[in-house]
Amino acid sequence: MWRATVLTIFPDIFPGPLSASLAGKALTAGAWSLDVVDIRTFATDKHRTVDDTPAGGGPGMVMKPDVLGRAIDATGTDNRPRLLLSPRGTPLTQARVEALAAGPGAVLVCGRFEGVDERVIGARGLEEVSIGDYVLSGGEIAAMVLIDACVRLRPGVMGDEASRAEESFTEGLLEYPQYTRPQVWEGQPIPDILTSGDHGKVAAWRRAEAEGLTKERRPDLWTAFLRRFRSGAAG
Ligand SMILES: C[S@@+](CC[C@H](N)C(=O)[O-])C[C@H]1O[C@@H](n2cnc3c(N)ncnc32)[C@H](O)[C@@H]1O
């Protein structure tokens, strides 16, 4: 079973949207598990303090290493990666999601305030992971994003496993445009080729659309795709 352990000062946020749809059904069915650890329960003072002012001055507060360290230690030792959601982290990609989904799960530390004391990151071997180049108010939503992306790849969670093979990023390309009935909507017909019944032509059209969209919208992905294609790894 794929196991997610989330450390947070807002445990009530979970499972939140993870209780709906595919991830929620899979959670209920026992295809993955979610343990939520309230970091505040590892504080020792009567106010259950988890943060303090930044050394050197400056705005905001910093999560205390002693409290967070105890919370992390309470998750035990196993071979799951310990990830700290952080805007400074390595950007999360579909390739990383696939690798995480194929593993035993993850321990996810959600930061708040200005972030966490640097010493606990090194001392507990936390790997910083970002979900994008913008700043959220806390790591909880980022943790949900990561968990959702992983859980949907677990065996049996998605209804049609074939859909996974064709979706954005799987081959390094964005997905082709999708259509469904009605045949004509607001004067716009579905492209003829998609209703031609010629599977070869449909596949070729989709491939060309996927390549065109990727080239236009994501030159970074397109360059990486071409590099892999030329070295024989894609196509
Ligand atoms: C307000 S942010 C702290 C931002 C930090 N002062 C900085 O400039 O890098 C509070 C917490 O939200 C989470 N967070 C914010 N943006 C994120 C992102 N893009 N990806 C992952 N986690 C993020 C992290 O856990 C972070 O510790």
Coordinates of N, CA and C and ligand atoms in Angstrom, one line a residue:
M1 N 0.8 -1.2 0.0 CA 0.0 0.0 0.0 C 0.9 1.3 0.0
W2 N 0.5 2.3 -0.8 CA 1.2 3.5 -0.9 C 0.8 4.4 0.3
R3 N 1.9 4.8 1.1 CA 1.6 5.5 2.4 C 2.0 6.9 2.4
A4 N 1.1 7.8 2.7 CA 1.4 9.2 2.8 C 1.3 9.6 4.3
T5 N 2.4 10.2 4.8 CA 2.3 10.8 6.2 C 2.5 12.3 6.0
V6 N 1.6 13.1 6.5 CA 1.7 14.5 6.3 C 1.9 15.2 7.7
L7 N 2.9 16.0 7.8 CA 3.1 16.7 9.0 C 2.7 18.2 8.8
T8 N 1.8 18.7 9.7 CA 1.2 20.0 9.5 C 0.8 20.6 10.8
I9 N 0.6 21.9 10.8 CA 0.0 22.5 12.0 C -1.5 22.7 11.7
F10 N -2.0 22.3 10.6 CA -3.5 22.4 10.3 C -4.0 21.0 9.9
P11 N -4.0 20.0 10.8 CA -4.4 18.6 10.5 C -5.8 18.5 9.9
D12 N -6.7 19.4 10.4 CA -8.1 19.3 10.0 C -8.3 19.6 8.5
I13 N -7.3 20.2 7.8 CA -7.4 20.4 6.4 C -7.5 19.1 5.6
F14 N -6.9 18.0 6.2 CA -6.9 16.7 5.5 C -8.0 15.8 5.8
P15 N -8.5 14.9 5.0 CA -8.0 14.7 3.6 C -8.5 15.8 2.6
G16 N -9.5 16.6 3.0 CA -10.0 17.7 2.1 C -10.3 17.1 0.7
P17 N -9.8 17.7 -0.3 CA -10.2 17.3 -1.7 C -9.7 15.9 -2.0
L18 N -8.8 15.4 -1.2 CA -8.3 14.0 -1.4 C -9.4 12.9 -1.1
S19 N -10.5 13.4 -0.4 CA -11.5 12.4 -0.1 C -12.5 12.3 -1.3
A20 N -12.3 13.1 -2.3 CA -13.3 13.0 -3.4 C -12.8 12.2 -4.6
S21 N -13.7 11.8 -5.4 CA -13.3 11.2 -6.7 C -12.4 10.0 -6.6
L22 N -11.5 9.9 -7.6 CA -10.6 8.7 -7.7 C -9.7 8.5 -6.4
A23 N -9.1 9.6 -6.0 CA -8.2 9.5 -4.8 C -9.1 9.1 -3.6
G24 N -10.2 9.7 -3.4 CA -11.1 9.4 -2.3 C -11.6 7.9 -2.3
K25 N -12.0 7.5 -3.5 CA -12.5 6.1 -3.5 C -11.3 5.1 -3.2
A26 N -10.1 5.4 -3.8 CA -9.0 4.6 -3.5 C -8.5 4.6 -2.1
L27 N -8.7 5.7 -1.4 CA -8.4 5.8 0.0 C -9.4 4.9 0.8
T28 N -10.6 5.0 0.5 CA -11.7 4.2 1.2 C -11.4 2.7 0.9
A29 N -11.0 2.4 -0.3 CA -10.8 1.0 -0.7 C -9.4 0.5 -0.1
G30 N -8.6 1.4 0.5 CA -7.4 0.9 1.1 C -6.2 0.8 0.1
A31 N -6.4 1.5 -1.1 CA -5.3 1.4 -2.1 C -4.1 2.3 -1.7
W32 N -4.4 3.3 -0.8 CA -3.3 4.1 -0.2 C -3.8 4.5 1.2
S33 N -2.9 5.0 2.0 CA -3.3 5.4 3.3 C -2.7 6.8 3.6
L34 N -3.4 7.5 4.5 CA -3.0 8.9 4.9 C -3.0 9.0 6.4
D35 N -1.8 9.3 6.9 CA -1.6 9.6 8.3 C -1.3 11.1 8.4
V36 N -2.0 11.8 9.3 CA -1.8 13.2 9.5 C -1.3 13.4 10.9
V37 N -0.1 14.0 10.9 CA 0.6 14.3 12.2 C 0.5 15.8 12.5
D38 N -0.1 16.1 13.7 CA -0.2 17.5 14.1 C 1.1 17.9 14.8
I39 N 1.9 18.8 14.1 CA 3.2 19.2 14.6 C 3.1 19.8 16.0
R40 N 2.0 20.5 16.2 CA 1.8 21.2 17.5 C 1.8 20.3 18.7
T41 N 1.4 19.0 18.5 CA 1.4 18.1 19.7 C 2.9 17.8 20.1
F42 N 3.9 18.2 19.4 CA 5.2 18.0 19.8 C 5.9 19.2 20.4
A43 N 5.1 20.2 20.6 CA 5.6 21.4 21.3 C 5.5 21.1 22.8
T44 N 6.4 21.7 23.6 CA 6.5 21.3 25.0 C 5.9 22.4 26.0
D45 N 5.7 23.6 25.4 CA 5.3 24.7 26.3 C 3.7 24.7 26.4
K46 N 3.2 25.4 27.3 CA 1.8 25.4 27.5 C 1.0 26.0 26.3
H47 N 1.7 26.9 25.6 CA 1.0 27.5 24.4 C 1.2 26.7 23.2
R48 N 1.9 25.6 23.3 CA 2.2 24.7 22.1 C 2.8 25.5 21.0
T49 N 3.9 26.2 21.3 CA 4.5 27.0 20.3 C 5.3 26.2 19.3
V50 N 5.1 26.6 18.0 CA 5.8 25.8 16.9 C 6.7 26.8 16.1
D51 N 6.7 28.1 16.5 CA 7.5 29.0 15.7 C 8.1 30.1 16.6
D52 N 9.1 30.7 16.0 CA 9.8 31.8 16.8 C 10.4 32.8 15.8
T53 N 10.8 33.9 16.3 CA 11.3 35.0 15.4 C 12.6 34.6 14.6
P54 N 12.8 35.1 13.4 CA 14.0 34.7 12.7 C 15.3 35.3 13.3
A55 N 16.3 34.4 13.4 CA 17.6 34.9 13.8 C 18.1 35.9 12.8
G56 N 18.7 37.0 13.3 CA 19.1 38.0 12.4 C 18.1 39.1 12.1
G57 N 16.9 38.8 12.6 CA 15.8 39.8 12.4 C 15.1 39.6 11.1
G58 N 14.1 40.5 10.8 CA 13.3 40.3 9.6 C 11.9 40.0 9.9
P59 N 11.1 40.0 8.9 CA 9.6 39.8 9.1 C 9.3 38.3 9.3
G60 N 8.1 38.1 9.9 CA 7.5 36.8 10.0 C 8.1 35.9 11.1
M61 N 7.8 34.6 11.0 CA 8.2 33.7 12.0 C 8.8 32.4 11.3
V62 N 9.6 31.6 12.1 CA 10.2 30.5 11.5 C 9.8 29.2 12.3
M63 N 9.6 28.1 11.6 CA 9.2 26.9 12.4 C 10.4 26.4 13.1
K64 N 10.2 26.0 14.4 CA 11.2 25.7 15.3 C 11.8 24.3 15.0
P65 N 13.1 24.1 15.0 CA 13.7 22.8 14.6 C 13.4 21.7 15.6
D66 N 13.4 22.1 16.9 CA 13.2 21.1 18.0 C 11.9 20.5 17.9
V67 N 10.8 21.3 17.7 CA 9.4 20.8 17.6 C 9.3 19.9 16.3
L68 N 9.7 20.5 15.2 CA 9.6 19.8 13.9 C 10.4 18.5 13.9
G69 N 11.6 18.6 14.5 CA 12.4 17.4 14.6 C 11.8 16.2 15.3
R70 N 11.1 16.6 16.4 CA 10.4 15.5 17.2 C 9.3 14.9 16.4
A71 N 8.6 15.8 15.7 CA 7.4 15.4 14.9 C 7.9 14.4 13.8
I72 N 9.0 14.8 13.2 CA 9.5 13.9 12.1 C 10.0 12.6 12.7
D73 N 10.6 12.6 13.8 CA 11.1 11.4 14.4 C 10.0 10.5 14.8
A74 N 8.9 11.0 15.1 CA 7.7 10.2 15.5 C 7.1 9.4 14.4
T75 N 7.5 9.8 13.1 CA 6.9 9.1 12.0 C 7.7 7.8 11.8
G76 N 8.8 7.6 12.6 CA 9.5 6.3 12.5 C 10.5 6.3 11.4
T77 N 11.2 5.2 11.2 CA 12.2 5.1 10.2 C 11.7 4.0 9.2
D78 N 11.6 4.4 8.0 CA 11.3 3.5 6.9 C 12.0 4.1 5.6
N79 N 11.7 3.4 4.5 CA 12.5 3.8 3.3 C 11.7 4.8 2.5
R80 N 10.7 5.5 3.1 CA 10.0 6.5 2.3 C 10.8 7.8 2.2
P81 N 10.8 8.5 1.1 CA 11.5 9.8 1.0 C 10.8 10.8 1.9
R82 N 11.6 11.6 2.5 CA 11.0 12.7 3.4 C 11.1 14.0 2.6
L83 N 10.0 14.5 2.3 CA 9.9 15.7 1.4 C 9.4 16.9 2.2
L84 N 10.1 18.1 2.0 CA 9.6 19.3 2.6 C 9.0 20.1 1.4
L85 N 7.8 20.4 1.5 CA 7.2 21.3 0.4 C 7.7 22.7 0.6
S86 N 8.3 23.2 -0.5 CA 9.0 24.5 -0.4 C 9.2 25.1 -1.7
P87 N 8.9 26.5 -1.8 CA 9.1 27.1 -3.1 C 10.6 27.1 -3.6
R88 N 11.5 26.8 -2.6 CA 12.9 26.8 -3.0 C 13.3 25.4 -3.6
G89 N 12.4 24.5 -3.5 CA 12.7 23.1 -3.9 C 12.8 22.8 -5.3
T90 N 13.2 21.5 -5.6 CA 13.2 21.1 -7.0 C 11.8 21.0 -7.6
P91 N 11.6 21.6 -8.7 CA 10.2 21.6 -9.2 C 9.7 20.2 -9.5
L92 N 8.5 20.0 -9.0 CA 7.8 18.6 -9.2 C 7.5 18.5 -10.7
T93 N 7.8 17.3 -11.2 CA 7.5 17.0 -12.6 C 6.8 15.7 -12.6
Q94 N 6.2 15.4 -13.8 CA 5.5 14.1 -13.9 C 6.4 12.9 -13.8
A95 N 7.7 13.1 -14.2 CA 8.7 12.0 -14.1 C 8.9 11.7 -12.6
R96 N 9.0 12.8 -11.8 CA 9.2 12.6 -10.4 C 8.0 12.0 -9.7
V97 N 6.8 12.4 -10.1 CA 5.6 11.9 -9.6 C 5.5 10.4 -9.9
E98 N 5.9 10.0 -11.1 CA 5.9 8.5 -11.5 C 6.8 7.8 -10.6
A99 N 8.0 8.3 -10.4 CA 9.0 7.6 -9.5 C 8.5 7.5 -8.1
L100 N 7.9 8.6 -7.6 CA 7.3 8.5 -6.2 C 6.1 7.5 -6.1
A101 N 5.3 7.6 -7.1 CA 4.1 6.7 -7.1 C 4.5 5.2 -7.2
A102 N 5.7 4.9 -7.8 CA 6.2 3.5 -7.9 C 6.8 3.1 -6.6
G103 N 7.1 4.0 -5.7 CA 7.7 3.7 -4.4 C 6.7 3.4 -3.3
P104 N 7.2 3.4 -2.0 CA 6.4 3.0 -0.9 C 5.5 4.1 -0.4
G105 N 5.7 5.4 -0.9 CA 4.9 6.5 -0.4 C 5.8 7.7 -0.1
A106 N 5.4 8.5 0.8 CA 6.2 9.7 1.1 C 5.8 10.3 2.5
V107 N 6.8 10.9 3.2 CA 6.6 11.7 4.4 C 6.6 13.1 3.9
L108 N 5.6 13.9 4.1 CA 5.5 15.2 3.6 C 5.4 16.3 4.7
V109 N 6.4 17.2 4.8 CA 6.4 18.2 5.8 C 5.9 19.5 5.2
C110 N 4.8 20.0 5.8 CA 4.2 21.3 5.3 C 4.8 22.4 6.1
G111 N 5.4 23.4 5.4 CA 5.9 24.6 6.1 C 4.8 25.6 6.3
R112 N 5.0 26.5 7.1 CA 4.1 27.7 7.3 C 5.0 28.9 7.6
F113 N 4.4 30.0 7.8 CA 5.1 31.2 8.1 C 6.2 31.5 7.1
E114 N 7.4 31.9 7.5 CA 8.5 32.2 6.6 C 9.2 30.9 6.1
G115 N 8.8 29.8 6.7 CA 9.5 28.5 6.4 C 10.0 27.8 7.6
V116 N 10.9 26.8 7.5 CA 11.4 26.1 8.6 C 12.9 26.3 8.8
D117 N 13.3 26.2 10.1 CA 14.7 26.3 10.4 C 15.6 25.4 9.6
E118 N 16.6 26.0 9.0 CA 17.5 25.3 8.0 C 18.1 24.0 8.6
R119 N 18.4 24.1 9.9 CA 19.1 22.9 10.5 C 18.3 21.6 10.5
V120 N 17.0 21.8 10.6 CA 16.2 20.5 10.6 C 16.1 19.9 9.2
I121 N 16.2 20.7 8.2 CA 16.2 20.2 6.8 C 17.4 19.3 6.6
G122 N 18.6 19.7 7.0 CA 19.7 18.9 6.9 C 19.7 17.7 7.8
A123 N 19.4 18.0 9.1 CA 19.5 16.9 10.1 C 18.5 15.8 9.9
R124 N 17.4 16.0 9.3 CA 16.4 15.0 9.1 C 16.3 14.5 7.6
G125 N 17.3 15.0 6.8 CA 17.4 14.6 5.4 C 16.1 14.9 4.6
L126 N 15.6 16.1 4.8 CA 14.4 16.6 4.0 C 14.8 17.0 2.6
E127 N 14.1 16.5 1.6 CA 14.4 17.0 0.3 C 13.3 18.0 -0.1
E128 N 13.7 19.2 -0.5 CA 12.8 20.3 -0.8 C 12.2 20.1 -2.2
V129 N 10.8 20.1 -2.2 CA 10.1 20.0 -3.5 C 9.1 21.1 -3.6
S130 N 9.2 21.7 -4.8 CA 8.3 22.9 -5.1 C 7.2 22.4 -6.1
I131 N 6.0 23.0 -6.0 CA 5.0 22.7 -7.0 C 4.9 23.8 -8.0
G132 N 5.7 24.8 -8.0 CA 5.7 25.8 -9.0 C 6.3 27.1 -8.5
D133 N 6.6 28.0 -9.4 CA 7.3 29.2 -9.1 C 6.3 30.3 -8.6
Y134 N 5.7 30.1 -7.5 CA 4.9 31.1 -6.8 C 4.9 30.7 -5.4
V135 N 4.4 31.6 -4.5 CA 4.5 31.3 -3.1 C 3.1 31.1 -2.5
L136 N 2.8 30.0 -1.9 CA 1.6 29.6 -1.2 C 1.7 30.1 0.3
S137 N 0.6 30.1 1.0 CA 0.7 30.4 2.4 C 1.2 29.2 3.3
G138 N 1.1 28.0 2.7 CA 1.5 26.9 3.5 C 1.7 25.7 2.6
G139 N 2.4 24.7 3.1 CA 2.7 23.5 2.3 C 1.5 22.5 2.1
E140 N 0.4 22.7 2.8 CA -0.7 21.7 2.8 C -1.3 21.5 1.4
I141 N -1.6 22.6 0.7 CA -2.1 22.4 -0.6 C -1.1 21.8 -1.5
A142 N 0.2 22.2 -1.4 CA 1.2 21.6 -2.2 C 1.3 20.1 -1.9
A143 N 1.2 19.7 -0.6 CA 1.2 18.3 -0.3 C 0.0 17.5 -0.9
M144 N -1.1 18.2 -0.9 CA -2.3 17.5 -1.6 C -2.1 17.4 -3.1
V145 N -1.5 18.4 -3.7 CA -1.2 18.3 -5.1 C -0.3 17.1 -5.4
L146 N 0.8 17.0 -4.6 CA 1.7 15.9 -4.8 C 1.1 14.5 -4.6
I147 N 0.3 14.4 -3.5 CA -0.4 13.1 -3.2 C -1.4 12.8 -4.3
D148 N -2.2 13.7 -4.7 CA -3.2 13.4 -5.8 C -2.5 12.9 -7.0
A149 N -1.4 13.6 -7.4 CA -0.7 13.3 -8.7 C -0.1 11.8 -8.6
C150 N 0.3 11.5 -7.4 CA 0.9 10.1 -7.2 C -0.2 9.0 -7.1
V151 N -1.2 9.3 -6.3 CA -2.2 8.3 -6.1 C -2.9 7.9 -7.3
R152 N -3.2 8.8 -8.2 CA -4.0 8.5 -9.4 C -3.2 7.5 -10.3
L153 N -1.8 7.4 -10.1 CA -1.0 6.5 -10.9 C -0.9 5.1 -10.3
R154 N -1.4 5.0 -9.1 CA -1.3 3.6 -8.5 C -2.2 2.6 -9.2
P155 N -1.8 1.4 -9.3 CA -2.5 0.4 -10.0 C -4.0 0.4 -9.6
G156 N -4.9 0.4 -10.6 CA -6.3 0.2 -10.3 C -7.0 1.5 -9.9
V157 N -6.3 2.6 -9.7 CA -7.0 3.8 -9.2 C -7.7 4.5 -10.3
M158 N -7.0 4.6 -11.5 CA -7.7 5.3 -12.7 C -8.5 4.2 -13.4
G159 N -9.7 4.7 -13.8 CA -10.6 3.7 -14.5 C -9.9 3.1 -15.7
D160 N -9.4 4.0 -16.6 CA -8.9 3.5 -17.9 C -7.4 3.8 -17.9
E161 N -6.6 2.7 -17.7 CA -5.1 2.9 -17.6 C -4.6 3.4 -18.8
A162 N -5.3 3.2 -20.0 CA -4.8 3.7 -21.3 C -4.7 5.2 -21.3
S163 N -5.6 5.9 -20.6 CA -5.7 7.3 -20.6 C -4.4 7.9 -20.1
R164 N -3.7 7.2 -19.2 CA -2.5 7.7 -18.6 C -1.4 7.7 -19.6
A165 N -1.4 6.7 -20.5 CA -0.3 6.7 -21.5 C -0.3 7.9 -22.4
E166 N -1.5 8.5 -22.6 CA -1.6 9.5 -23.6 C -1.7 10.9 -23.0
E167 N -1.7 11.1 -21.7 CA -1.9 12.4 -21.1 C -0.6 13.2 -21.1
S168 N -0.9 14.5 -20.9 CA 0.2 15.5 -20.9 C 1.4 15.0 -20.1
F169 N 2.6 15.3 -20.6 CA 3.9 15.0 -19.9 C 4.4 13.6 -20.0
T170 N 3.4 12.6 -20.2 CA 3.9 11.2 -20.1 C 5.0 10.9 -21.2
E171 N 4.8 11.5 -22.3 CA 5.9 11.3 -23.4 C 6.7 12.6 -23.5
G172 N 6.5 13.5 -22.6 CA 7.2 14.8 -22.8 C 6.5 15.8 -23.6
L173 N 5.3 15.5 -24.0 CA 4.5 16.4 -24.8 C 3.2 16.7 -24.1
L174 N 2.6 17.9 -24.4 CA 1.3 18.2 -23.9 C 0.2 17.4 -24.7
E175 N -0.9 17.2 -24.0 CA -1.9 16.4 -24.7 C -2.6 17.1 -25.9
Y176 N -3.0 16.3 -26.8 CA -3.8 16.9 -28.0 C -5.2 17.3 -27.5
P177 N -5.9 18.2 -28.4 CA -7.2 18.6 -28.0 C -8.2 17.5 -27.9
Q178 N -9.2 17.6 -27.0 CA -10.2 16.6 -26.9 C -11.6 17.2 -27.3
Y179 N -12.4 16.3 -27.8 CA -13.8 16.7 -28.2 C -14.8 15.6 -27.8
T180 N -16.0 16.0 -27.6 CA -17.1 15.0 -27.5 C -18.4 15.6 -28.0
R181 N -19.4 14.7 -28.1 CA -20.7 15.2 -28.6 C -21.3 16.4 -27.8
P182 N -22.0 17.3 -28.4 CA -22.6 17.2 -29.8 C -21.6 17.4 -30.9
Q183 N -21.9 16.9 -32.1 CA -21.1 16.9 -33.2 C -20.8 18.4 -33.6
V184 N -21.8 19.2 -33.5 CA -21.6 20.7 -33.8 C -22.1 21.4 -32.5
W185 N -21.2 22.3 -32.0 CA -21.6 23.1 -30.9 C -21.3 24.6 -31.2
E186 N -22.3 25.4 -31.0 CA -22.2 26.9 -31.4 C -21.5 27.1 -32.7
G187 N -21.9 26.3 -33.7 CA -21.4 26.4 -35.0 C -20.1 25.8 -35.3
Q188 N -19.4 25.2 -34.2 CA -18.1 24.6 -34.4 C -18.2 23.1 -34.4
P189 N -17.8 22.5 -35.6 CA -17.9 21.0 -35.6 C -16.7 20.4 -35.0
I190 N -16.8 19.1 -34.6 CA -15.7 18.3 -34.2 C -14.8 18.1 -35.5
P191 N -13.5 18.2 -35.4 CA -12.7 18.0 -36.6 C -13.1 16.6 -37.3
D192 N -13.3 16.7 -38.6 CA -13.8 15.5 -39.4 C -12.9 14.3 -39.1
I193 N -11.7 14.5 -39.0 CA -10.8 13.3 -38.9 C -11.1 12.4 -37.7
L194 N -11.6 13.1 -36.6 CA -11.9 12.3 -35.4 C -13.1 11.5 -35.5
T195 N -13.9 11.7 -36.5 CA -15.1 10.9 -36.7 C -15.0 10.1 -37.9
S196 N -13.8 10.0 -38.5 CA -13.6 9.3 -39.8 C -13.6 7.8 -39.6
G197 N -13.3 7.4 -38.4 CA -13.2 5.9 -38.1 C -11.8 5.4 -38.5
D198 N -10.9 6.2 -39.0 CA -9.6 5.8 -39.5 C -8.6 6.0 -38.3
H199 N -8.4 4.9 -37.6 CA -7.6 5.0 -36.3 C -6.2 5.5 -36.6
G200 N -5.6 5.1 -37.7 CA -4.2 5.6 -38.1 C -4.2 7.1 -38.3
K201 N -5.2 7.6 -39.0 CA -5.2 9.0 -39.2 C -5.5 9.8 -37.9
V202 N -6.4 9.3 -37.1 CA -6.7 9.9 -35.8 C -5.4 10.0 -35.0
A203 N -4.6 8.9 -34.9 CA -3.4 8.9 -34.1 C -2.4 9.9 -34.7
A204 N -2.3 10.0 -36.0 CA -1.3 10.9 -36.6 C -1.8 12.4 -36.4
W205 N -3.1 12.6 -36.4 CA -3.6 14.0 -36.2 C -3.3 14.4 -34.7
R206 N -3.6 13.4 -33.8 CA -3.4 13.7 -32.4 C -1.9 14.0 -32.1
R207 N -1.1 13.2 -32.7 CA 0.4 13.4 -32.5 C 0.8 14.8 -33.0
A208 N 0.4 15.1 -34.2 CA 0.8 16.4 -34.8 C 0.3 17.6 -33.9
E209 N -1.0 17.4 -33.4 CA -1.5 18.5 -32.5 C -0.7 18.6 -31.2
A210 N -0.4 17.4 -30.7 CA 0.4 17.4 -29.4 C 1.7 18.1 -29.6
E211 N 2.4 17.8 -30.7 CA 3.7 18.4 -31.0 C 3.5 19.9 -31.2
G212 N 2.5 20.3 -32.0 CA 2.3 21.7 -32.3 C 2.0 22.5 -31.0
L213 N 1.1 22.0 -30.2 CA 0.8 22.7 -28.9 C 2.0 22.8 -28.0
T214 N 2.8 21.7 -27.9 CA 4.0 21.7 -27.0 C 5.0 22.8 -27.5
K215 N 5.2 22.8 -28.9 CA 6.1 23.7 -29.5 C 5.7 25.2 -29.2
E216 N 4.4 25.4 -29.3 CA 3.9 26.8 -29.2 C 3.8 27.2 -27.7
R217 N 3.3 26.3 -26.8 CA 3.1 26.8 -25.5 C 4.3 26.5 -24.5
R218 N 5.0 25.5 -24.8 CA 6.1 25.1 -23.9 C 7.4 24.8 -24.6
P219 N 8.1 25.9 -25.1 CA 9.3 25.7 -25.8 C 10.3 24.9 -24.9
D220 N 10.3 25.0 -23.6 CA 11.2 24.3 -22.8 C 11.0 22.7 -22.9
L221 N 9.7 22.3 -22.9 CA 9.4 20.9 -23.1 C 9.7 20.4 -24.5
W222 N 9.5 21.3 -25.4 CA 9.7 21.0 -26.8 C 11.2 20.7 -27.1
T223 N 12.0 21.6 -26.5 CA 13.5 21.4 -26.7 C 13.9 20.1 -26.1
A224 N 13.4 19.8 -24.9 CA 13.8 18.6 -24.2 C 13.3 17.4 -25.0
F225 N 12.1 17.5 -25.5 CA 11.5 16.4 -26.3 C 12.4 16.1 -27.6
L226 N 12.7 17.2 -28.3 CA 13.6 17.0 -29.5 C 14.9 16.4 -29.2
R227 N 15.5 16.8 -28.0 CA 16.7 16.2 -27.6 C 16.6 14.7 -27.4
R228 N 15.5 14.3 -26.7 CA 15.3 12.9 -26.4 C 15.0 12.2 -27.7
F229 N 14.2 12.8 -28.6 CA 13.8 12.2 -29.8 C 15.1 11.9 -30.7
R230 N 16.0 12.9 -30.7 CA 17.2 12.7 -31.6 C 18.1 11.7 -31.0
S231 N 18.0 11.5 -29.7 CA 18.9 10.5 -29.1 C 18.2 9.1 -29.1
G232 N 17.0 9.1 -29.6 CA 16.3 7.8 -29.8 C 15.4 7.4 -28.7
A233 N 15.3 8.2 -27.6 CA 14.5 7.8 -26.4 C 13.0 8.1 -26.5
A234 N 12.6 9.0 -27.5 CA 11.1 9.3 -27.6 C 10.6 9.0 -29.0
G235 N 9.3 9.1 -29.2 CA 8.8 8.9 -30.5 C 7.9 7.7 -30.6
Ligands
LIG1 C1 4.8 31.7 2.9 S1 5.6 30.2 2.4 C2 7.3 30.6 2.8 C3 8.0 31.2 1.7 C4 9.5 31.5 2.0 N1 9.6 32.6 2.9 C5 10.3 31.7 0.7 O1 10.3 32.9 0.3 O2 10.7 30.8 0.1 C6 5.1 29.1 3.7 C7 5.2 27.6 3.3 O3 4.4 27.4 2.2 C8 4.9 26.2 1.5 N2 5.0 26.7 0.0 C9 4.8 27.9 -0.4 N3 5.0 27.9 -1.8 C10 5.2 26.7 -2.2 C11 5.5 26.1 -3.4 N4 5.6 26.8 -4.5 N5 5.7 24.7 -3.5 C12 5.7 24.0 -2.3 N6 5.4 24.5 -1.1 C13 5.2 25.8 -1.0 C14 6.2 25.9 2.1 O4 6.0 24.7 2.9 C15 6.6 27.1 2.8 O5 7.4 26.8 3.9

